[in-house]
Amino acid sequence: AALRRTDVVLEVGPGTGNLTVKMLEKVKRVIACEIDPRLVGELQKRVQGTCLANKLEIKVGDVLKTDLPFFDACVANLPYQISSPFVFKLLLHRPFFRCAILMFQREFALRLVAKPGTKLYCRLSINTQLLARVDHLMKVGKNNFRPPPKVESSVVRIEPKNPPPPINFQEWDGLVRIAFVRKNKTLSAAFKSSAVEQLLDHNYRIHCSLHNTVKKIQTVLKNTGYSEKRARSMDIDDFIRLLHGFNSEGIHFS
């Protein structure tokens, strides 16, 4: 994390504070978010009466339901069940932070860094990589934990792209969601589902029948050259071009 003396660090799920105390020794302040009141008590007891106490701020509650404070870096051994929503909460957070060093379940971490054409490449991969640079730092075997869990873990570094790409993320995600529902299908087939047609027809502001919208969708796919492509092999630039193609014909995904 390359923490600095002047840093404010966000930690999620501090538990009994092993990592927290190490960070408090190095930085200006640690803001620890903890949902379990018993662990909050443990953490407070641990720093009470020490010179570290006034550098620790504890926020009690569900981190997904609270506004994140300002911070320079996020360093956390996350509760694994909130991995995906927390990553996107982080990446859409403003003002920008420098980096996040996070521990995830191994497969989730590998999805974050997966490249087009690989087995684990999915909507999570492309959305994360659109908004950030992601690096797999190291594996953490289950025997490093007491008691050992059933899963292997990995530590990942996430650095937000600043400035972010000039894209409406809600629209982008709407397009990517459709494409990756059946990532092994051609886009032409994926966009023929009646649910997709109804969604796009609802968003299509020019007065025309559903039949015309269907024709228009297939025309855009053909004109952009993506009709026979499959989501699993398309990169960020491909999806940007495709979204631009749809938008220029008045078709939106938000």
Tab-separated table of N, CA and C in Angstrom, residues 91-235:
chain	number	residue	atom	x	y	z
A	91	LEU	N	-15.107	1.961	-6.477
A	91	LEU	CA	-14.714	2.526	-7.769
A	91	LEU	C	-15.572	3.714	-8.189
A	92	LEU	N	-16.779	3.808	-7.645
A	92	LEU	CA	-17.636	4.945	-7.982
A	92	LEU	C	-17.539	6.040	-6.919
A	93	HIS	N	-16.668	5.822	-5.914
A	93	HIS	CA	-16.503	6.792	-4.820
A	93	HIS	C	-15.729	8.031	-5.285
A	94	ARG	N	-16.176	9.185	-4.847
A	94	ARG	CA	-15.469	10.440	-5.106
A	94	ARG	C	-15.345	11.204	-3.793
A	95	PRO	N	-14.254	11.934	-3.524
A	95	PRO	CA	-13.103	12.117	-4.408
A	95	PRO	C	-12.271	10.837	-4.535
A	96	PHE	N	-11.405	10.814	-5.549
A	96	PHE	CA	-10.589	9.643	-5.818
A	96	PHE	C	-9.649	9.321	-4.668
A	97	PHE	N	-9.398	8.038	-4.478
A	97	PHE	CA	-8.369	7.593	-3.539
A	97	PHE	C	-7.177	7.082	-4.355
A	98	ARG	N	-6.054	6.903	-3.690
A	98	ARG	CA	-4.831	6.503	-4.410
A	98	ARG	C	-4.856	5.028	-4.827
A	99	CYS	N	-5.134	4.155	-3.857
A	99	CYS	CA	-5.181	2.732	-4.191
A	99	CYS	C	-5.914	1.955	-3.102
A	100	ALA	N	-6.303	0.732	-3.448
A	100	ALA	CA	-6.909	-0.179	-2.468
A	100	ALA	C	-6.141	-1.496	-2.526
A	101	ILE	N	-5.754	-2.004	-1.354
A	101	ILE	CA	-5.104	-3.313	-1.252
A	101	ILE	C	-6.087	-4.198	-0.498
A	102	LEU	N	-6.646	-5.189	-1.201
A	102	LEU	CA	-7.761	-5.956	-0.636
A	102	LEU	C	-7.525	-7.457	-0.762
A	103	MET	N	-7.959	-8.189	0.251
A	103	MET	CA	-7.886	-9.649	0.167
A	103	MET	C	-9.257	-10.203	-0.183
A	104	PHE	N	-9.269	-11.087	-1.182
A	104	PHE	CA	-10.505	-11.699	-1.664
A	104	PHE	C	-10.340	-13.213	-1.724
A	105	GLN	N	-11.464	-13.885	-1.907
A	105	GLN	CA	-11.422	-15.303	-2.252
A	105	GLN	C	-10.683	-15.420	-3.594
A	106	ARG	N	-9.838	-16.457	-3.738
A	106	ARG	CA	-8.970	-16.577	-4.922
A	106	ARG	C	-9.717	-16.449	-6.243
A	107	GLU	N	-10.825	-17.168	-6.392
A	107	GLU	CA	-11.509	-17.140	-7.694
A	107	GLU	C	-12.043	-15.752	-8.017
A	108	PHE	N	-12.544	-15.050	-7.005
A	108	PHE	CA	-13.037	-13.687	-7.216
A	108	PHE	C	-11.889	-12.783	-7.673
A	109	ALA	N	-10.733	-12.913	-7.011
A	109	ALA	CA	-9.556	-12.107	-7.368
A	109	ALA	C	-9.138	-12.381	-8.816
A	110	LEU	N	-9.184	-13.650	-9.221
A	110	LEU	CA	-8.774	-14.003	-10.591
A	110	LEU	C	-9.779	-13.490	-11.623
A	111	ARG	N	-11.042	-13.383	-11.221
A	111	ARG	CA	-12.045	-12.790	-12.133
A	111	ARG	C	-11.757	-11.304	-12.349
A	112	LEU	N	-11.330	-10.626	-11.285
A	112	LEU	CA	-11.034	-9.190	-11.390
A	112	LEU	C	-9.959	-8.916	-12.440
A	113	VAL	N	-8.965	-9.806	-12.526
A	113	VAL	CA	-7.828	-9.557	-13.436
A	113	VAL	C	-7.922	-10.344	-14.741
A	114	ALA	N	-9.019	-11.120	-14.929
A	114	ALA	CA	-9.140	-11.979	-16.120
A	114	ALA	C	-9.151	-11.172	-17.416
A	115	LYS	N	-8.542	-11.737	-18.440
A	115	LYS	CA	-8.445	-11.076	-19.749
A	115	LYS	C	-9.444	-11.687	-20.740
A	116	PRO	N	-9.810	-10.907	-21.809
A	116	PRO	CA	-10.748	-11.437	-22.815
A	116	PRO	C	-10.272	-12.778	-23.360
A	117	GLY	N	-11.231	-13.696	-23.542
A	117	GLY	CA	-10.894	-14.996	-24.113
A	117	GLY	C	-10.558	-16.049	-23.065
A	118	THR	N	-10.372	-15.640	-21.792
A	118	THR	CA	-10.058	-16.632	-20.756
A	118	THR	C	-11.350	-17.090	-20.071
A	119	LYS	N	-11.266	-18.232	-19.408
A	119	LYS	CA	-12.457	-18.864	-18.821
A	119	LYS	C	-13.148	-17.979	-17.767
A	120	LEU	N	-12.364	-17.268	-16.967
A	120	LEU	CA	-12.955	-16.499	-15.855
A	120	LEU	C	-13.393	-15.082	-16.257
A	121	TYR	N	-13.118	-14.684	-17.504
A	121	TYR	CA	-13.479	-13.345	-17.970
A	121	TYR	C	-14.986	-13.170	-17.930
A	122	CYS	N	-15.459	-12.085	-17.288
A	122	CYS	CA	-16.899	-11.902	-17.090
A	122	CYS	C	-17.205	-10.408	-16.943
A	123	ARG	N	-18.466	-10.126	-16.645
A	123	ARG	CA	-18.896	-8.730	-16.483
A	123	ARG	C	-18.095	-8.023	-15.386
A	124	LEU	N	-17.808	-8.734	-14.301
A	124	LEU	CA	-17.006	-8.168	-13.207
A	124	LEU	C	-15.628	-7.741	-13.720
A	125	SER	N	-15.008	-8.583	-14.550
A	125	SER	CA	-13.658	-8.286	-15.079
A	125	SER	C	-13.669	-6.990	-15.884
A	126	ILE	N	-14.575	-6.906	-16.853
A	126	ILE	CA	-14.544	-5.761	-17.766
A	126	ILE	C	-14.972	-4.471	-17.066
A	127	ASN	N	-15.944	-4.567	-16.151
A	127	ASN	CA	-16.380	-3.361	-15.432
A	127	ASN	C	-15.284	-2.826	-14.522
A	128	THR	N	-14.593	-3.722	-13.828
A	128	THR	CA	-13.511	-3.291	-12.935
A	128	THR	C	-12.375	-2.686	-13.745
A	129	GLN	N	-12.015	-3.362	-14.833
A	129	GLN	CA	-10.874	-2.896	-15.642
A	129	GLN	C	-11.181	-1.614	-16.423
A	130	LEU	N	-12.482	-1.337	-16.650
A	130	LEU	CA	-12.857	-0.058	-17.261
A	130	LEU	C	-12.499	1.099	-16.319
A	131	LEU	N	-12.743	0.886	-15.022
A	131	LEU	CA	-12.626	1.974	-14.043
A	131	LEU	C	-11.299	1.984	-13.292
A	132	ALA	N	-10.521	0.906	-13.385
A	132	ALA	CA	-9.307	0.833	-12.562
A	132	ALA	C	-8.248	-0.059	-13.198
A	133	ARG	N	-7.026	0.127	-12.703
A	133	ARG	CA	-5.960	-0.823	-13.015
A	133	ARG	C	-5.955	-1.844	-11.876
A	134	VAL	N	-5.972	-3.126	-12.221
A	134	VAL	CA	-6.054	-4.167	-11.192
A	134	VAL	C	-4.867	-5.117	-11.318
A	135	ASP	N	-4.184	-5.380	-10.218
A	135	ASP	CA	-3.042	-6.306	-10.215
A	135	ASP	C	-3.212	-7.360	-9.132
A	136	HIS	N	-2.903	-8.601	-9.487
A	136	HIS	CA	-2.899	-9.689	-8.506
A	136	HIS	C	-1.528	-9.655	-7.833
A	137	LEU	N	-1.498	-9.419	-6.510
A	137	LEU	CA	-0.216	-9.261	-5.807
A	137	LEU	C	0.327	-10.573	-5.271
A	138	MET	N	-0.522	-11.335	-4.581
A	138	MET	CA	-0.013	-12.603	-4.042
A	138	MET	C	-1.147	-13.521	-3.613
A	139	LYS	N	-0.795	-14.819	-3.556
A	139	LYS	CA	-1.743	-15.815	-3.065
A	139	LYS	C	-1.570	-15.952	-1.560
A	140	VAL	N	-2.678	-16.235	-0.867
A	140	VAL	CA	-2.619	-16.484	0.580
A	140	VAL	C	-3.325	-17.820	0.821
A	141	GLY	N	-2.547	-18.833	1.154
A	141	GLY	CA	-3.106	-20.179	1.352
A	141	GLY	C	-3.999	-20.249	2.579
A	142	LYS	N	-4.925	-21.218	2.564
A	142	LYS	CA	-5.886	-21.312	3.679
A	142	LYS	C	-5.217	-21.641	5.011
A	143	ASN	N	-4.037	-22.241	4.963
A	143	ASN	CA	-3.359	-22.598	6.226
A	143	ASN	C	-2.794	-21.390	6.970
A	144	ASN	N	-2.851	-20.202	6.343
A	144	ASN	CA	-2.447	-18.974	7.040
A	144	ASN	C	-3.541	-18.460	7.977
A	145	PHE	N	-4.693	-19.121	7.963
A	145	PHE	CA	-5.822	-18.664	8.791
A	145	PHE	C	-6.104	-19.672	9.903
A	146	ARG	N	-6.602	-19.163	11.028
A	146	ARG	CA	-7.050	-20.026	12.126
A	146	ARG	C	-8.504	-19.707	12.425
A	147	PRO	N	-9.431	-20.648	12.342
A	147	PRO	CA	-9.253	-21.966	11.713
A	147	PRO	C	-9.160	-21.822	10.195
A	148	PRO	N	-8.537	-22.799	9.499
A	148	PRO	CA	-8.405	-22.687	8.036
A	148	PRO	C	-9.780	-22.712	7.363
A	149	PRO	N	-10.048	-21.754	6.445
A	149	PRO	CA	-11.333	-21.768	5.718
A	149	PRO	C	-11.292	-22.831	4.613
A	150	LYS	N	-12.394	-22.958	3.897
A	150	LYS	CA	-12.437	-23.942	2.802
A	150	LYS	C	-11.840	-23.385	1.515
A	151	VAL	N	-11.634	-22.049	1.457
A	151	VAL	CA	-11.208	-21.429	0.193
A	151	VAL	C	-9.800	-20.837	0.289
A	152	GLU	N	-9.159	-20.751	-0.868
A	152	GLU	CA	-7.868	-20.064	-0.963
A	152	GLU	C	-8.144	-18.570	-1.152
A	153	SER	N	-7.154	-17.728	-0.816
A	153	SER	CA	-7.345	-16.277	-0.931
A	153	SER	C	-6.243	-15.638	-1.770
A	154	SER	N	-6.469	-14.388	-2.147
A	154	SER	CA	-5.480	-13.620	-2.906
A	154	SER	C	-5.562	-12.157	-2.514
A	155	VAL	N	-4.421	-11.468	-2.604
A	155	VAL	CA	-4.383	-10.029	-2.353
A	155	VAL	C	-4.277	-9.308	-3.694
A	156	VAL	N	-5.098	-8.272	-3.855
A	156	VAL	CA	-5.199	-7.548	-5.125
A	156	VAL	C	-4.983	-6.057	-4.880
A	157	ARG	N	-4.351	-5.392	-5.846
A	157	ARG	CA	-4.201	-3.934	-5.778
A	157	ARG	C	-5.118	-3.308	-6.823
A	158	ILE	N	-5.940	-2.344	-6.405
A	158	ILE	CA	-6.859	-1.652	-7.319
A	158	ILE	C	-6.516	-0.167	-7.309
A	159	GLU	N	-6.222	0.360	-8.486
A	159	GLU	CA	-5.880	1.787	-8.586
A	159	GLU	C	-6.860	2.449	-9.550
A	160	PRO	N	-7.743	3.326	-9.049
A	160	PRO	CA	-8.758	3.915	-9.926
A	160	PRO	C	-8.140	4.757	-11.039
A	161	LYS	N	-8.765	4.720	-12.211
A	161	LYS	CA	-8.304	5.560	-13.325
A	161	LYS	C	-8.783	6.984	-13.078
A	162	ASN	N	-7.860	7.899	-13.019
A	162	ASN	CA	-8.188	9.302	-12.738
A	162	ASN	C	-7.512	10.176	-13.791
A	163	PRO	N	-8.259	10.846	-14.690
A	163	PRO	CA	-9.732	10.903	-14.723
A	163	PRO	C	-10.333	9.578	-15.209
A	164	PRO	N	-11.609	9.320	-14.854
A	164	PRO	CA	-12.260	8.093	-15.319
A	164	PRO	C	-12.600	8.209	-16.798
A	165	PRO	N	-12.856	7.079	-17.475
A	165	PRO	CA	-13.246	7.154	-18.895
A	165	PRO	C	-14.545	7.952	-19.039
A	166	PRO	N	-14.683	8.754	-20.103
A	166	PRO	CA	-15.877	9.608	-20.259
A	166	PRO	C	-17.080	8.803	-20.736
A	167	ILE	N	-17.567	7.945	-19.855
A	167	ILE	CA	-18.655	7.026	-20.210
A	167	ILE	C	-19.697	7.051	-19.104
A	168	ASN	N	-20.970	7.010	-19.509
A	168	ASN	CA	-22.051	6.881	-18.532
A	168	ASN	C	-22.023	5.432	-18.042
A	169	PHE	N	-21.589	5.232	-16.782
A	169	PHE	CA	-21.361	3.860	-16.295
A	169	PHE	C	-22.654	3.048	-16.241
A	170	GLN	N	-23.759	3.715	-15.929
A	170	GLN	CA	-25.047	3.008	-15.858
A	170	GLN	C	-25.410	2.411	-17.226
A	171	GLU	N	-25.192	3.206	-18.278
A	171	GLU	CA	-25.467	2.724	-19.645
A	171	GLU	C	-24.502	1.618	-20.033
A	172	TRP	N	-23.229	1.867	-19.755
A	172	TRP	CA	-22.182	0.875	-20.058
A	172	TRP	C	-22.550	-0.469	-19.429
A	173	ASP	N	-22.922	-0.437	-18.140
A	173	ASP	CA	-23.223	-1.677	-17.422
A	173	ASP	C	-24.472	-2.341	-17.988
A	174	GLY	N	-25.436	-1.524	-18.446
A	174	GLY	CA	-26.639	-2.079	-19.074
A	174	GLY	C	-26.295	-2.898	-20.314
A	175	LEU	N	-25.381	-2.372	-21.136
A	175	LEU	CA	-24.945	-3.076	-22.353
A	175	LEU	C	-24.166	-4.336	-22.003
A	176	VAL	N	-23.211	-4.201	-21.095
A	176	VAL	CA	-22.346	-5.323	-20.729
A	176	VAL	C	-23.158	-6.449	-20.086
A	177	ARG	N	-24.154	-6.055	-19.283
A	177	ARG	CA	-25.023	-7.043	-18.610
A	177	ARG	C	-25.724	-7.934	-19.648
A	178	ILE	N	-26.261	-7.304	-20.706
A	178	ILE	CA	-26.952	-8.070	-21.758
A	178	ILE	C	-25.955	-9.002	-22.456
A	179	ALA	N	-24.800	-8.460	-22.789
A	179	ALA	CA	-23.803	-9.228	-23.547
A	179	ALA	C	-23.290	-10.433	-22.766
A	180	PHE	N	-23.168	-10.292	-21.435
A	180	PHE	CA	-22.557	-11.363	-20.643
A	180	PHE	C	-23.560	-12.342	-20.017
A	181	VAL	N	-24.870	-12.113	-20.230
A	181	VAL	CA	-25.846	-13.080	-19.704
A	181	VAL	C	-25.546	-14.461	-20.303
A	182	ARG	N	-25.237	-14.476	-21.585
A	182	ARG	CA	-24.784	-15.710	-22.257
A	182	ARG	C	-23.503	-15.352	-22.997
A	183	LYS	N	-22.398	-15.341	-22.263
A	183	LYS	CA	-21.169	-14.779	-22.843
A	183	LYS	C	-20.608	-15.616	-23.997
A	184	ASN	N	-21.073	-16.877	-24.139
A	184	ASN	CA	-20.582	-17.729	-25.229
A	184	ASN	C	-21.452	-17.641	-26.486
A	185	LYS	N	-22.581	-16.918	-26.363
A	185	LYS	CA	-23.457	-16.726	-27.533
A	185	LYS	C	-22.947	-15.572	-28.373
A	186	THR	N	-23.293	-15.541	-29.648
A	186	THR	CA	-22.973	-14.354	-30.445
A	186	THR	C	-23.850	-13.203	-29.956
A	187	LEU	N	-23.401	-11.965	-30.174
A	187	LEU	CA	-24.202	-10.811	-29.746
A	187	LEU	C	-25.524	-10.773	-30.491
A	188	SER	N	-25.492	-11.196	-31.747
A	188	SER	CA	-26.716	-11.214	-32.546
A	188	SER	C	-27.776	-12.060	-31.844
A	189	ALA	N	-27.378	-13.219	-31.308
A	189	ALA	CA	-28.322	-14.107	-30.612
A	189	ALA	C	-28.708	-13.515	-29.259
A	190	ALA	N	-27.735	-12.952	-28.545
A	190	ALA	CA	-27.997	-12.411	-27.196
A	190	ALA	C	-29.035	-11.289	-27.245
A	191	PHE	N	-28.976	-10.467	-28.314
A	191	PHE	CA	-29.873	-9.309	-28.399
A	191	PHE	C	-31.245	-9.674	-28.974
A	192	LYS	N	-31.430	-10.957	-29.356
A	192	LYS	CA	-32.728	-11.354	-29.904
A	192	LYS	C	-33.714	-11.763	-28.822
A	193	SER	N	-33.266	-11.828	-27.556
A	193	SER	CA	-34.191	-12.233	-26.481
A	193	SER	C	-35.293	-11.185	-26.341
A	194	SER	N	-36.519	-11.658	-26.083
A	194	SER	CA	-37.662	-10.722	-26.050
A	194	SER	C	-37.527	-9.730	-24.896
A	195	ALA	N	-36.931	-10.170	-23.779
A	195	ALA	CA	-36.760	-9.253	-22.636
A	195	ALA	C	-35.844	-8.095	-23.015
A	196	VAL	N	-34.774	-8.411	-23.761
A	196	VAL	CA	-33.834	-7.369	-24.197
A	196	VAL	C	-34.520	-6.427	-25.172
A	197	GLU	N	-35.276	-7.004	-26.107
A	197	GLU	CA	-35.965	-6.171	-27.097
A	197	GLU	C	-36.947	-5.204	-26.421
A	198	GLN	N	-37.675	-5.696	-25.426
A	198	GLN	CA	-38.648	-4.839	-24.727
A	198	GLN	C	-37.941	-3.722	-23.947
A	199	LEU	N	-36.837	-4.085	-23.296
A	199	LEU	CA	-36.075	-3.088	-22.535
A	199	LEU	C	-35.603	-1.968	-23.461
A	200	LEU	N	-35.017	-2.336	-24.592
A	200	LEU	CA	-34.461	-1.330	-25.500
A	200	LEU	C	-35.564	-0.550	-26.201
A	201	ASP	N	-36.671	-1.229	-26.485
A	201	ASP	CA	-37.785	-0.517	-27.109
A	201	ASP	C	-38.330	0.548	-26.147
A	202	HIS	N	-38.367	0.188	-24.867
A	202	HIS	CA	-38.826	1.148	-23.837
A	202	HIS	C	-37.899	2.371	-23.802
A	203	ASN	N	-36.589	2.127	-23.987
A	203	ASN	CA	-35.616	3.223	-23.931
A	203	ASN	C	-35.483	3.976	-25.263
A	204	TYR	N	-36.035	3.395	-26.299
A	204	TYR	CA	-35.859	3.969	-27.628
A	204	TYR	C	-36.884	5.077	-27.821
A	205	ARG	N	-36.419	6.311	-27.856
A	205	ARG	CA	-37.346	7.453	-27.786
A	205	ARG	C	-37.979	7.828	-29.121
A	206	ILE	N	-37.462	7.329	-30.221
A	206	ILE	CA	-38.050	7.665	-31.526
A	206	ILE	C	-39.303	6.807	-31.700
A	207	HIS	N	-40.384	7.404	-32.234
A	207	HIS	CA	-41.634	6.657	-32.362
A	207	HIS	C	-41.511	5.589	-33.435
A	208	CYS	N	-41.472	4.355	-32.982
A	208	CYS	CA	-41.428	3.252	-33.941
A	208	CYS	C	-41.927	1.996	-33.245
A	209	SER	N	-42.238	0.990	-34.007
A	209	SER	CA	-42.770	-0.240	-33.420
A	209	SER	C	-41.630	-1.099	-32.891
A	210	LEU	N	-41.989	-2.093	-32.094
A	210	LEU	CA	-40.980	-3.025	-31.569
A	210	LEU	C	-40.228	-3.676	-32.715
A	211	HIS	N	-40.949	-3.962	-33.802
A	211	HIS	CA	-40.324	-4.593	-34.968
A	211	HIS	C	-39.169	-3.733	-35.487
A	212	ASN	N	-39.397	-2.407	-35.555
A	212	ASN	CA	-38.349	-1.510	-36.043
A	212	ASN	C	-37.143	-1.486	-35.108
A	213	THR	N	-37.415	-1.529	-33.795
A	213	THR	CA	-36.310	-1.539	-32.832
A	213	THR	C	-35.454	-2.781	-33.032
A	214	VAL	N	-36.117	-3.944	-33.191
A	214	VAL	CA	-35.399	-5.203	-33.404
A	214	VAL	C	-34.508	-5.089	-34.632
A	215	LYS	N	-35.079	-4.542	-35.715
A	215	LYS	CA	-34.305	-4.373	-36.956
A	215	LYS	C	-33.114	-3.462	-36.716
A	216	LYS	N	-33.376	-2.389	-35.983
A	216	LYS	CA	-32.335	-1.400	-35.720
A	216	LYS	C	-31.195	-2.003	-34.893
A	217	ILE	N	-31.547	-2.816	-33.867
A	217	ILE	CA	-30.525	-3.476	-33.033
A	217	ILE	C	-29.614	-4.321	-33.915
A	218	GLN	N	-30.230	-5.144	-34.774
A	218	GLN	CA	-29.426	-6.039	-35.620
A	218	GLN	C	-28.586	-5.242	-36.622
A	219	THR	N	-29.125	-4.107	-37.107
A	219	THR	CA	-28.371	-3.253	-38.035
A	219	THR	C	-27.137	-2.675	-37.351
A	220	VAL	N	-27.316	-2.196	-36.095
A	220	VAL	CA	-26.171	-1.639	-35.352
A	220	VAL	C	-25.112	-2.712	-35.155
A	221	LEU	N	-25.541	-3.914	-34.744
A	221	LEU	CA	-24.584	-5.011	-34.525
A	221	LEU	C	-23.820	-5.326	-35.809
A	222	LYS	N	-24.546	-5.304	-36.948
A	222	LYS	CA	-23.920	-5.613	-38.244
A	222	LYS	C	-22.963	-4.493	-38.659
A	223	ASN	N	-23.426	-3.248	-38.547
A	223	ASN	CA	-22.617	-2.102	-38.984
A	223	ASN	C	-21.346	-1.931	-38.161
A	224	THR	N	-21.421	-2.277	-36.860
A	224	THR	CA	-20.229	-2.130	-36.016
A	224	THR	C	-19.306	-3.348	-36.134
A	225	GLY	N	-19.808	-4.398	-36.800
A	225	GLY	CA	-18.973	-5.590	-37.011
A	225	GLY	C	-18.980	-6.546	-35.828
A	226	TYR	N	-19.968	-6.386	-34.908
A	226	TYR	CA	-19.950	-7.229	-33.707
A	226	TYR	C	-21.046	-8.295	-33.683
A	227	SER	N	-21.800	-8.380	-34.764
A	227	SER	CA	-22.944	-9.289	-34.808
A	227	SER	C	-22.572	-10.726	-34.431
A	228	GLU	N	-21.455	-11.209	-34.958
A	228	GLU	CA	-21.048	-12.611	-34.714
A	228	GLU	C	-19.993	-12.741	-33.619
A	229	LYS	N	-19.656	-11.637	-32.972
A	229	LYS	CA	-18.674	-11.687	-31.868
A	229	LYS	C	-19.333	-12.223	-30.610
A	230	ARG	N	-18.511	-12.737	-29.705
A	230	ARG	CA	-19.002	-13.234	-28.415
A	230	ARG	C	-18.396	-12.392	-27.299
A	231	ALA	N	-19.213	-12.098	-26.263
A	231	ALA	CA	-18.777	-11.219	-25.167
A	231	ALA	C	-17.477	-11.703	-24.528
A	232	ARG	N	-17.326	-13.035	-24.454
A	232	ARG	CA	-16.155	-13.603	-23.746
A	232	ARG	C	-14.831	-13.174	-24.366
A	233	SER	N	-14.868	-12.755	-25.671
A	233	SER	CA	-13.603	-12.414	-26.334
A	233	SER	C	-13.479	-10.914	-26.631
A	234	MET	N	-14.447	-10.103	-26.151
A	234	MET	CA	-14.431	-8.663	-26.455
A	234	MET	C	-13.781	-7.865	-25.324
A	235	ASP	N	-12.963	-6.876	-25.702
A	235	ASP	CA	-12.295	-6.068	-24.677
A	235	ASP	C	-13.026	-4.735	-24.465
